[in-house]
MMTF fields as JSON, N, C-alpha, C and O atoms, coordinates in Angstrom:
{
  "mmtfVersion": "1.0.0",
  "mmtfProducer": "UNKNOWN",
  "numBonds": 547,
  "numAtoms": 548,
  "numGroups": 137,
  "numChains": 1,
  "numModels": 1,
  "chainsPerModel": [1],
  "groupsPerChain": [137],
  "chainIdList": ["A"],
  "bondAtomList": [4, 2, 8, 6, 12, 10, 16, 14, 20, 18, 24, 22, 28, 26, 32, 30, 36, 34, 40, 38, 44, 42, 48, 46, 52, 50, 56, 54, 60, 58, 64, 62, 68, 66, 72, 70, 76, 74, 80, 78, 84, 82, 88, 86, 92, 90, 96, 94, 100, 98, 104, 102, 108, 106, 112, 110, 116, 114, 120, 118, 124, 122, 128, 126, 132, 130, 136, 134, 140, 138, 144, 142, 148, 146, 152, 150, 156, 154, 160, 158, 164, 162, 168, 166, 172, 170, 176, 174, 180, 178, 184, 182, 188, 186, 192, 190, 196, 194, 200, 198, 204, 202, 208, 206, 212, 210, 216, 214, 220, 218, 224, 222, 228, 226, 232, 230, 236, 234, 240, 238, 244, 242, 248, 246, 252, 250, 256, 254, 260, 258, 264, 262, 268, 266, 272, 270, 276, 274, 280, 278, 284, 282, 288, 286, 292, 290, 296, 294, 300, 298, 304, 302, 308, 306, 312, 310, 316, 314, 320, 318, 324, 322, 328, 326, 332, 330, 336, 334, 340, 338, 344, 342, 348, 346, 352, 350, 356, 354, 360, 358, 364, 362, 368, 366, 372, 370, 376, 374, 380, 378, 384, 382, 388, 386, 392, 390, 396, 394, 400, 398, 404, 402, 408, 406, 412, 410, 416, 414, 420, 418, 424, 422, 428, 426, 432, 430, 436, 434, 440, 438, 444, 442, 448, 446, 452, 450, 456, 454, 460, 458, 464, 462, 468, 466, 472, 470, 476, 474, 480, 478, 484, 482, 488, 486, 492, 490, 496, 494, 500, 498, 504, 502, 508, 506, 512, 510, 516, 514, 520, 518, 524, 522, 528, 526, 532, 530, 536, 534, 540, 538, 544, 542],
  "bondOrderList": [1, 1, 1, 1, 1, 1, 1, 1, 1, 1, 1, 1, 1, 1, 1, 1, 1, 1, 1, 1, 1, 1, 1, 1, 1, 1, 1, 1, 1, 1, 1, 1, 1, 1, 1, 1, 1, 1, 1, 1, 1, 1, 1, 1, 1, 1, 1, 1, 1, 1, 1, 1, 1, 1, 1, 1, 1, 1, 1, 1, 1, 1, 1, 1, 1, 1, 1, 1, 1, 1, 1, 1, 1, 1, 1, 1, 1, 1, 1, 1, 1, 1, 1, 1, 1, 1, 1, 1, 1, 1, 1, 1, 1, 1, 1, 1, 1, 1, 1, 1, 1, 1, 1, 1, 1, 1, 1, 1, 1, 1, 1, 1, 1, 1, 1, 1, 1, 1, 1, 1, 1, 1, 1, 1, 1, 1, 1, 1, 1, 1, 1, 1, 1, 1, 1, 1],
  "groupList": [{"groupName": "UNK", "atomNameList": ["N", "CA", "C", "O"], "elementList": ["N", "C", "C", "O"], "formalChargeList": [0, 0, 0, 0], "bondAtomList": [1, 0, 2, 1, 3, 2], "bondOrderList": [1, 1, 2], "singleLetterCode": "X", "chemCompType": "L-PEPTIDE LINKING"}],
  "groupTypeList": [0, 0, 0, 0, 0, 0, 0, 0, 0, 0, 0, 0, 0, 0, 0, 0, 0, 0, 0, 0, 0, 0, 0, 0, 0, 0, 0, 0, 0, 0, 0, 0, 0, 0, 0, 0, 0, 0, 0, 0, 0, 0, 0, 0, 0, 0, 0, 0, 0, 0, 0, 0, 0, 0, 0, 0, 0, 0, 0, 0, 0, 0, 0, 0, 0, 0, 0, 0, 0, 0, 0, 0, 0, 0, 0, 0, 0, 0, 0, 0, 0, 0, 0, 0, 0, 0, 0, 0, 0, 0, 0, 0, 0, 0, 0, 0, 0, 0, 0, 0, 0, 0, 0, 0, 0, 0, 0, 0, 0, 0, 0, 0, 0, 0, 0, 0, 0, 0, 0, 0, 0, 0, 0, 0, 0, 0, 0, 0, 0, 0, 0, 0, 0, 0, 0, 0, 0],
  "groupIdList": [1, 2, 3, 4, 5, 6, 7, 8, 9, 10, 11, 12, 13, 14, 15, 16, 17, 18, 19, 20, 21, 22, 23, 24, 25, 26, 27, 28, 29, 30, 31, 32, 33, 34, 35, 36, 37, 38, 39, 40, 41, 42, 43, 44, 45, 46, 47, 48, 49, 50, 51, 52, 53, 54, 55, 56, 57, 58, 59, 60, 61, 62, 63, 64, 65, 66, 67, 68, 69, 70, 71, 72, 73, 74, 75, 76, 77, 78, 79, 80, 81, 82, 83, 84, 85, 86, 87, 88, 89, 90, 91, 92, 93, 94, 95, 96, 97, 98, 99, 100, 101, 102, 103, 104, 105, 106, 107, 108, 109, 110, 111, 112, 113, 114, 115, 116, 117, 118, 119, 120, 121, 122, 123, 124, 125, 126, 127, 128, 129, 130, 131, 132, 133, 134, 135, 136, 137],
  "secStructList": [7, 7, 6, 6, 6, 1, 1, 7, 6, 6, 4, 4, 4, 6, 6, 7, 6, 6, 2, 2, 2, 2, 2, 2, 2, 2, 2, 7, 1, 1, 6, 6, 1, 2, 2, 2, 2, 2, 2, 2, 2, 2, 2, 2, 2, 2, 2, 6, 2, 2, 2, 2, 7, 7, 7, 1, 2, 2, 2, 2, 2, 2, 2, 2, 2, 2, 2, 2, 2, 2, 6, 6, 6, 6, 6, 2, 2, 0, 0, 0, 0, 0, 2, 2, 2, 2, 2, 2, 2, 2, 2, 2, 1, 7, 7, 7, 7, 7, 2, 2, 2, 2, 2, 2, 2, 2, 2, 2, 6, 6, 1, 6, 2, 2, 2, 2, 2, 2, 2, 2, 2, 2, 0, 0, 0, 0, 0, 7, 6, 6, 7, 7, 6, 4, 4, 4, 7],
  "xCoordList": [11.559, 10.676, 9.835, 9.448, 9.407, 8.968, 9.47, 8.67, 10.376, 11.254, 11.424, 11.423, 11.566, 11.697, 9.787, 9.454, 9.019, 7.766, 7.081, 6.086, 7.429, 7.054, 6.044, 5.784, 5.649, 4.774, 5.271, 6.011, 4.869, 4.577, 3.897, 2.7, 4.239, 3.33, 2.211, 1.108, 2.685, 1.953, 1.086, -0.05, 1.222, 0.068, -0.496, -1.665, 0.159, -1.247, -2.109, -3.05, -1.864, -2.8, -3.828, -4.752, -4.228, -5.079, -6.154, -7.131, -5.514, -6.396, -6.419, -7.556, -5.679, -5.582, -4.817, -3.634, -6.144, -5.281, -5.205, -4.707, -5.49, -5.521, -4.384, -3.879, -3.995, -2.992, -1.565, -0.524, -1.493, -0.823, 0.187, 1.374, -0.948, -1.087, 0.037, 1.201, -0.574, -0.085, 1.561, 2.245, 2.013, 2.805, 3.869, 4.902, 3.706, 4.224, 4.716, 5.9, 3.785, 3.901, 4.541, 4.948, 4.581, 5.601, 7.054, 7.892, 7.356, 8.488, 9.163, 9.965, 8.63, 9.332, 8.529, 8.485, 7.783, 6.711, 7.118, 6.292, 8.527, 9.494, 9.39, 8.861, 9.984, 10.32, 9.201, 7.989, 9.963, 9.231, 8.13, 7.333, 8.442, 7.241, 7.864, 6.903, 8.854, 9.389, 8.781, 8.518, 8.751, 8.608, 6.986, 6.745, 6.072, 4.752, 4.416, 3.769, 5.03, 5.049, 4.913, 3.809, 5.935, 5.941, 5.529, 5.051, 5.533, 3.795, 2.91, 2.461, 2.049, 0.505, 0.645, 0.019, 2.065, 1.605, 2.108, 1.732, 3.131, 3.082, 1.708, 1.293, 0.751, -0.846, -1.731, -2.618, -1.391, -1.869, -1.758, -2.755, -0.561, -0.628, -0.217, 0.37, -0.644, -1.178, -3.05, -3.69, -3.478, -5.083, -5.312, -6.276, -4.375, -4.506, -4.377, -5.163, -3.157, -3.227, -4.629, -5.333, -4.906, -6.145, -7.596, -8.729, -7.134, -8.618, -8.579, -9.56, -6.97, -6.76, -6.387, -6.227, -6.076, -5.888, -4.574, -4.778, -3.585, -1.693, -2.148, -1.962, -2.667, -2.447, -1.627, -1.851, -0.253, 0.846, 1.981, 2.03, 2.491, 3.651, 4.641, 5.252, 4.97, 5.973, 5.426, 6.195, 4.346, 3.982, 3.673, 3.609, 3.576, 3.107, 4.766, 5.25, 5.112, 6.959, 7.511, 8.348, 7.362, 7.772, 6.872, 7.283, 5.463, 4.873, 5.281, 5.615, 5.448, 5.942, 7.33, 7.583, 8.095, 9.902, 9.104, 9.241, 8.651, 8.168, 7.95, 8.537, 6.885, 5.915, 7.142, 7.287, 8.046, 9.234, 9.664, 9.438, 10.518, 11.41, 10.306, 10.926, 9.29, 8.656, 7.542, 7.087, 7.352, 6.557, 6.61, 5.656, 8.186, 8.284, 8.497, 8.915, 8.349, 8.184, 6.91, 6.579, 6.182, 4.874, 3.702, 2.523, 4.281, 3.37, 3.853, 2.952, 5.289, 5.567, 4.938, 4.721, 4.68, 4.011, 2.399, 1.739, 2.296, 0.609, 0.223, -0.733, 1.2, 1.225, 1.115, 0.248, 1.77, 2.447, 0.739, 0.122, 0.523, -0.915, -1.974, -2.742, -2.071, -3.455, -3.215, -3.987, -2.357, -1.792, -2.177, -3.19, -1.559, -2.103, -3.585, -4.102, -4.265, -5.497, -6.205, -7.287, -5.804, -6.418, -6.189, -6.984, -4.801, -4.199, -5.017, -5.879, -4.867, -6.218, -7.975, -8.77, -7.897, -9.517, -9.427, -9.797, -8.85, -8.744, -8.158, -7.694, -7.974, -7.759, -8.714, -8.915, -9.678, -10.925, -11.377, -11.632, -11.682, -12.964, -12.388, -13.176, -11.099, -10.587, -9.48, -9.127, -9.134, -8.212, -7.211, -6.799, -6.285, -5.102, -4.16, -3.019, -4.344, -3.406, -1.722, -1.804, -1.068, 0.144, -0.106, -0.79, 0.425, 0.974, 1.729, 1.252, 2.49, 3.101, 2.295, 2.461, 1.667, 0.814, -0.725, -1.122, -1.182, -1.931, -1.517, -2.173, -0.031, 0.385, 0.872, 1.12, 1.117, 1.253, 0.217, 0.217, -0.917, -2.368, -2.917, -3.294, -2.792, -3.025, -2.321, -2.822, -0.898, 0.213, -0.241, 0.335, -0.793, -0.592, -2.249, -2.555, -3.177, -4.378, -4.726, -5.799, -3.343, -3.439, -2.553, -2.298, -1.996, -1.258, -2.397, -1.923, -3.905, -4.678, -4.973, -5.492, -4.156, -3.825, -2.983, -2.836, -2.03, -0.812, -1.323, -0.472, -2.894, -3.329, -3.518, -3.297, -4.226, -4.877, -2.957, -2.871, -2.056, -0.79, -0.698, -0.703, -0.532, -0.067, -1.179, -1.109, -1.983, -3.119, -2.635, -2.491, -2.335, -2.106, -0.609, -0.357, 0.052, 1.585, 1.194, 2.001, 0.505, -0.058, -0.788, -0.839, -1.258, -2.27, -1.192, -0.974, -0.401, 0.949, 1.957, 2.891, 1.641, 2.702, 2.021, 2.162, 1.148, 0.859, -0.207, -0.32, -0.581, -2.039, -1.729, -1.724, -1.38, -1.163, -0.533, -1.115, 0.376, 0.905, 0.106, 0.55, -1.016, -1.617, -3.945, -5.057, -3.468, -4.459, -5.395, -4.873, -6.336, -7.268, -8.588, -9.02, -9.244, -10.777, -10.913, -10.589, -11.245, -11.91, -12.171, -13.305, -11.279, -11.192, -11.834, -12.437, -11.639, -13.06, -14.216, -15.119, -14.407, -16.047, -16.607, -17.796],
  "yCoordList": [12.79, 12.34, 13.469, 13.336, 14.81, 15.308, 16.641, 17.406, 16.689, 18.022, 17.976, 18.948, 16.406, 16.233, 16.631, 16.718, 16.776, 16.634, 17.732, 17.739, 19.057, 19.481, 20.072, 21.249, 19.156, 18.737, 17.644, 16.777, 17.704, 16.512, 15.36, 15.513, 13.921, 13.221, 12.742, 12.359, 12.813, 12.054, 13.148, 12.736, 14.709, 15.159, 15.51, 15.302, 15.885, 16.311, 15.177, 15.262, 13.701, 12.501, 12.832, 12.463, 13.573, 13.873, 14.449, 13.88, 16.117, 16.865, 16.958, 17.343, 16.798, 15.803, 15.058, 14.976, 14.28, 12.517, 12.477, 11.432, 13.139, 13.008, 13.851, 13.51, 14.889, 15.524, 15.13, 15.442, 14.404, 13.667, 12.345, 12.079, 11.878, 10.659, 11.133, 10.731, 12.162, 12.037, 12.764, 12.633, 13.627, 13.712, 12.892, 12.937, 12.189, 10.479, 10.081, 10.094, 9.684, 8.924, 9.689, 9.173, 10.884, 11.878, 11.945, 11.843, 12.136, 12.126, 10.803, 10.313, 10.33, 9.104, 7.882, 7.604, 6.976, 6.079, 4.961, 4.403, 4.555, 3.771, 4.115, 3.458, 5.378, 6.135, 5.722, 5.51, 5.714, 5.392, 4.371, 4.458, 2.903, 1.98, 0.857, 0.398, 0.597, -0.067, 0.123, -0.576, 1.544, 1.852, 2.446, 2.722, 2.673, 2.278, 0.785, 0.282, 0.355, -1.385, -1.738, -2.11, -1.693, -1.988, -1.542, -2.178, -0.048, 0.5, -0.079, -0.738, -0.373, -0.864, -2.303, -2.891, -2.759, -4.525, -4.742, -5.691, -3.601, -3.528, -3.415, -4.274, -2.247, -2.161, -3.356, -3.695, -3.956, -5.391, -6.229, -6.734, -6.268, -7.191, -7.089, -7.956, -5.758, -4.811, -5.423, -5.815, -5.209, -5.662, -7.184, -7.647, -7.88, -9.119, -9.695, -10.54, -9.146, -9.333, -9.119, -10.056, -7.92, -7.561, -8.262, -8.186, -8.973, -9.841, -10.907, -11.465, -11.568, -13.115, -13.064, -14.171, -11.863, -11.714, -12.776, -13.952, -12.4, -13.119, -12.741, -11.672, -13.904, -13.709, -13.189, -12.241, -13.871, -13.728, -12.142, -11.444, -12.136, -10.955, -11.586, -11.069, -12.97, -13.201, -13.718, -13.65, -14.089, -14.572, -12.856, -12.807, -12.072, -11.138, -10.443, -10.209, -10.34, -10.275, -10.738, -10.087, -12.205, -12.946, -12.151, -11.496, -12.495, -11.641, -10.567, -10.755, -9.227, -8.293, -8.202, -7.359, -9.289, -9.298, -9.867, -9.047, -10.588, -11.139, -10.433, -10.283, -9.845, -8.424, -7.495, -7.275, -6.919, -5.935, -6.435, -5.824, -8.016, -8.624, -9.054, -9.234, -9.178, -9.696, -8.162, -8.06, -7.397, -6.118, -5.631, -5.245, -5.67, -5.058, -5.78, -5.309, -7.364, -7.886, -8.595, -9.029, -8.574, -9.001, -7.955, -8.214, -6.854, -5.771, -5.599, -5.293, -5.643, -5.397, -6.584, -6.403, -7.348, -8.856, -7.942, -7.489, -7.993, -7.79, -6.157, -5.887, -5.402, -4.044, -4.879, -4.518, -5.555, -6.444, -7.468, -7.374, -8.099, -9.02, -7.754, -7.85, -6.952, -5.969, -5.387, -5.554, -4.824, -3.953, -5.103, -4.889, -6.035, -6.762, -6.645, -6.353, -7.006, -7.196, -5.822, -5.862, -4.933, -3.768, -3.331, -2.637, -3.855, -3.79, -4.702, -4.251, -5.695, -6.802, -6.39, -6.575, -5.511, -5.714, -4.335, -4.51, -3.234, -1.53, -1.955, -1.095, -4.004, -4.309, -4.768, -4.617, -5.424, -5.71, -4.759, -4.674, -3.656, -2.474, -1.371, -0.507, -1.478, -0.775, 0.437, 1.27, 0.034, 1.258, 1.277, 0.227, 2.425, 2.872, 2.658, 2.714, 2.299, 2.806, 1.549, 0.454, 1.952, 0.452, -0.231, 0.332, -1.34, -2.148, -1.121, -1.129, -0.397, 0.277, 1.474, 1.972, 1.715, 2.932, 2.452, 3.327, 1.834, 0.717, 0.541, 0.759, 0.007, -0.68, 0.315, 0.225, 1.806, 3.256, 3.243, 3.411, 2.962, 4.172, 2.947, 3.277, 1.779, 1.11, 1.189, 1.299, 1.071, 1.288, 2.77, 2.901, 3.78, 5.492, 5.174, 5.626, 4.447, 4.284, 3.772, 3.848, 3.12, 2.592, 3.392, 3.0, 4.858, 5.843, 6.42, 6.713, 6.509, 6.975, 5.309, 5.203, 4.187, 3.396, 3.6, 2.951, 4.966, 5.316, 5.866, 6.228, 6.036, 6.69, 5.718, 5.827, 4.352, 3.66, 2.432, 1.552, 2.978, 2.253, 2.89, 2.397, 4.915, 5.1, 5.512, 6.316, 4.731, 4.705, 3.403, 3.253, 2.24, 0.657, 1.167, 0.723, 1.933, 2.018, 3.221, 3.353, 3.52, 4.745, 3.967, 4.068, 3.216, 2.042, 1.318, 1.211, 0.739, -0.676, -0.332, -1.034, 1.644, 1.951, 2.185, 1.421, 3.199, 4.107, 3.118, 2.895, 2.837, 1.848, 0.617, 0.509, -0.686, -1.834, -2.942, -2.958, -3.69, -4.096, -5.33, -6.061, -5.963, -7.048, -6.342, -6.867, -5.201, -4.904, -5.525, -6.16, -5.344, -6.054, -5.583, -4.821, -5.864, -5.622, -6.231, -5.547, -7.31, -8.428, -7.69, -7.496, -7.428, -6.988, -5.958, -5.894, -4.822, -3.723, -3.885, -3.143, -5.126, -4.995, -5.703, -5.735],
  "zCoordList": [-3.688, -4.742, -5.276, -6.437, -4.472, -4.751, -5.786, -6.323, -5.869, -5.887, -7.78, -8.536, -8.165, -9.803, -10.213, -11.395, -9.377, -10.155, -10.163, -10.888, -9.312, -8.658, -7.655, -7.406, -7.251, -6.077, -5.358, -5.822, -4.274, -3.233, -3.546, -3.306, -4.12, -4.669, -3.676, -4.064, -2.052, -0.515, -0.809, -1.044, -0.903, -0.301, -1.773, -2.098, -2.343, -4.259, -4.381, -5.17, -3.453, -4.012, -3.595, -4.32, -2.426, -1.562, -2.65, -3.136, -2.932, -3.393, -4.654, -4.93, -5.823, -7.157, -7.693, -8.023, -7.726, -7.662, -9.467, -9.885, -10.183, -11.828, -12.436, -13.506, -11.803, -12.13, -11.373, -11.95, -10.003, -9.431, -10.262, -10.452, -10.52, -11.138, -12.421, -12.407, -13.66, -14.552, -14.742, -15.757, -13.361, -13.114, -12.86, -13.529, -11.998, -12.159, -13.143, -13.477, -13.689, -15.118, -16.264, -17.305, -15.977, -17.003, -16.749, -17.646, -15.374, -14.332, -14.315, -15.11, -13.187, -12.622, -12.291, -11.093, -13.255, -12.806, -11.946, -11.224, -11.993, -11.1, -9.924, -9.028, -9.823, -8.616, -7.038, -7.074, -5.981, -5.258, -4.769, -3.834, -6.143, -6.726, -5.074, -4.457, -4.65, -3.629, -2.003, -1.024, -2.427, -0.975, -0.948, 0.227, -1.61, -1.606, -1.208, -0.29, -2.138, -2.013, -0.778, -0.379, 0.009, 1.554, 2.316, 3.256, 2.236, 3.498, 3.042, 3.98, 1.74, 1.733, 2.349, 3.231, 1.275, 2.651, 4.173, 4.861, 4.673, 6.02, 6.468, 7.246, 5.996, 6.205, 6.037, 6.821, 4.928, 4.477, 6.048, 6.565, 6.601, 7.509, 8.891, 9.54, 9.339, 10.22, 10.386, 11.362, 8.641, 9.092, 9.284, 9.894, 8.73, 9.071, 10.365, 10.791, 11.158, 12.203, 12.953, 13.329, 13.103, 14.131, 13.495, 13.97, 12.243, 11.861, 12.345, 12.836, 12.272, 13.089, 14.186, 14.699, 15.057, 16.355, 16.504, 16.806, 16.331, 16.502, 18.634, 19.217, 19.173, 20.697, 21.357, 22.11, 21.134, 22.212, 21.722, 20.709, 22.617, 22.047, 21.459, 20.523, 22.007, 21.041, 19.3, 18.341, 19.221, 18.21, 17.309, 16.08, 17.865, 17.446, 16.855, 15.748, 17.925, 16.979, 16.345, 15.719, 16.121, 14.861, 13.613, 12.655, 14.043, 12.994, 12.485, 11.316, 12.915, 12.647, 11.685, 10.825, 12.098, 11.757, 10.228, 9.32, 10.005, 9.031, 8.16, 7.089, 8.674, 7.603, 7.229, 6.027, 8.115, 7.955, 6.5, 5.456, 6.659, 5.816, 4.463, 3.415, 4.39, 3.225, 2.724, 1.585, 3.536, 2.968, 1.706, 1.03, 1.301, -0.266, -1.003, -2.061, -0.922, -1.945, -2.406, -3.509, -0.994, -1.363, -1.779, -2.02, -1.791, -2.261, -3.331, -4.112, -4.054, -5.212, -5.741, -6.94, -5.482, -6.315, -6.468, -7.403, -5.246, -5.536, -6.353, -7.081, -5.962, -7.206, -9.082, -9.878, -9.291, -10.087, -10.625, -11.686, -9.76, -10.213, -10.349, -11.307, -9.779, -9.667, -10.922, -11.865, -10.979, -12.081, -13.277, -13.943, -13.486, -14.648, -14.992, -16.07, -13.57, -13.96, -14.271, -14.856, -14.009, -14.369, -15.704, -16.338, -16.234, -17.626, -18.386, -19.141, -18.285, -19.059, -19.478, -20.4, -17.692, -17.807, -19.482, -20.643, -18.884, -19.911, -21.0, -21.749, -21.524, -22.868, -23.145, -24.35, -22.529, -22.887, -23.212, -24.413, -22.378, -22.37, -23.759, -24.142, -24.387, -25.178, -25.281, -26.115, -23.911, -23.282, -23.614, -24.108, -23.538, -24.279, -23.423, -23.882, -21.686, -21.344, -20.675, -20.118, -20.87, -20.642, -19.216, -18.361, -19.036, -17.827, -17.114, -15.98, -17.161, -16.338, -15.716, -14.603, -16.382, -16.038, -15.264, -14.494, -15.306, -14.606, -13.187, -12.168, -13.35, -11.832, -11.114, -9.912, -12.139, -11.414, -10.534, -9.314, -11.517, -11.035, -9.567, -8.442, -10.041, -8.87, -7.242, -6.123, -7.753, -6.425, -6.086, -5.006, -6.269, -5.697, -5.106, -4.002, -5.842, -5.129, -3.756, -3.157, -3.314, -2.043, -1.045, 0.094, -1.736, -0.82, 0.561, 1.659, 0.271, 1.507, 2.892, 4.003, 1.747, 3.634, 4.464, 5.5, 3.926, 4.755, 6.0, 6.811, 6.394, 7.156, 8.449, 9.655, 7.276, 8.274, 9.022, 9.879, 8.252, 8.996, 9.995, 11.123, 9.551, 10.96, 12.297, 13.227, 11.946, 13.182, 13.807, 15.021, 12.652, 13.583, 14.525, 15.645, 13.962, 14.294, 16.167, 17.087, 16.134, 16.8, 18.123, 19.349, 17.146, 18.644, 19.104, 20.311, 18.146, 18.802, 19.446, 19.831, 19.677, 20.371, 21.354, 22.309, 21.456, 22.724, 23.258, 24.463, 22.804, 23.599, 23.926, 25.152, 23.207, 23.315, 22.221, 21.136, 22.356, 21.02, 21.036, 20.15, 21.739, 22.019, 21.051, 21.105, 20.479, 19.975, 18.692, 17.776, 18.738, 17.562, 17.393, 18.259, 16.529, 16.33, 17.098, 18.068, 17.487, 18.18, 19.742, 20.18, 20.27, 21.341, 21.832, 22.903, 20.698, 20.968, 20.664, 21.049, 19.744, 19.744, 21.61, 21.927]
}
């Protein structure tokens, strides 16, 4: 993904996210829109879990198989609703800029939860797959 833009889109988000961004959107605004999709809502429900605390291991594996099989489509939905609403609101306020470019700038805004996945992925391995907030407070 990186090689048509030239930069790294994971790490230029870091240190510019405006020139990142419009690289994208010059390049390939498609590109890569799937598989953002499904890390933020794998993350999505990574935090859900440890907010509703899934008890058991097996309930916690169904969970998981779940999140796997529905990750990229429920983040492409919710890339998809956010993105609207951000497109709506920058038609109110007078903004120039499209639906597609919107649900760009929204889907790459949620690239710094790739951090907080591989911390859940980091705890569910090495520490405990029975982990949660609840538990450390």
């Amino acid at each position: 993904m990186g090689q048509d833009l030239g930069v790294n889109p994971w790490r230029a988000i870091w240190t510019d996210p405006r020139q990142t961004i419009r690289a994208i959107l010059a390049v390939s605004p498609k590109k890569g829109f799937y598989r953002l999709a499904a890390l933020a809502a794998l993350q999505a429900f990574f935090f859900i879990n440890g907010y509703y605390f899934v008890q058991s291991s097996a309930n916690f594996i169904i969970f998981l198989l779940i999140a796997v099989v529905l990750a990229p489509f429920l983040g492409a939905l919710w890339f998809f609703f956010y993105g609207g609403i951000l497109y709506l609101t920058g038609r109110f306020l007078k903004g120039r800029g499209s639906f597609l470019q919107m649900r760009v700038v929204f889907a790459w805004s949620k690239a710094p939860l790739m951090l907080d996945l591989a911390a859940w992925v980091f705890l569910l391995t090495f520490v405990s797959p029975q982990i949660s907030f609840q538990t450390l407070t």
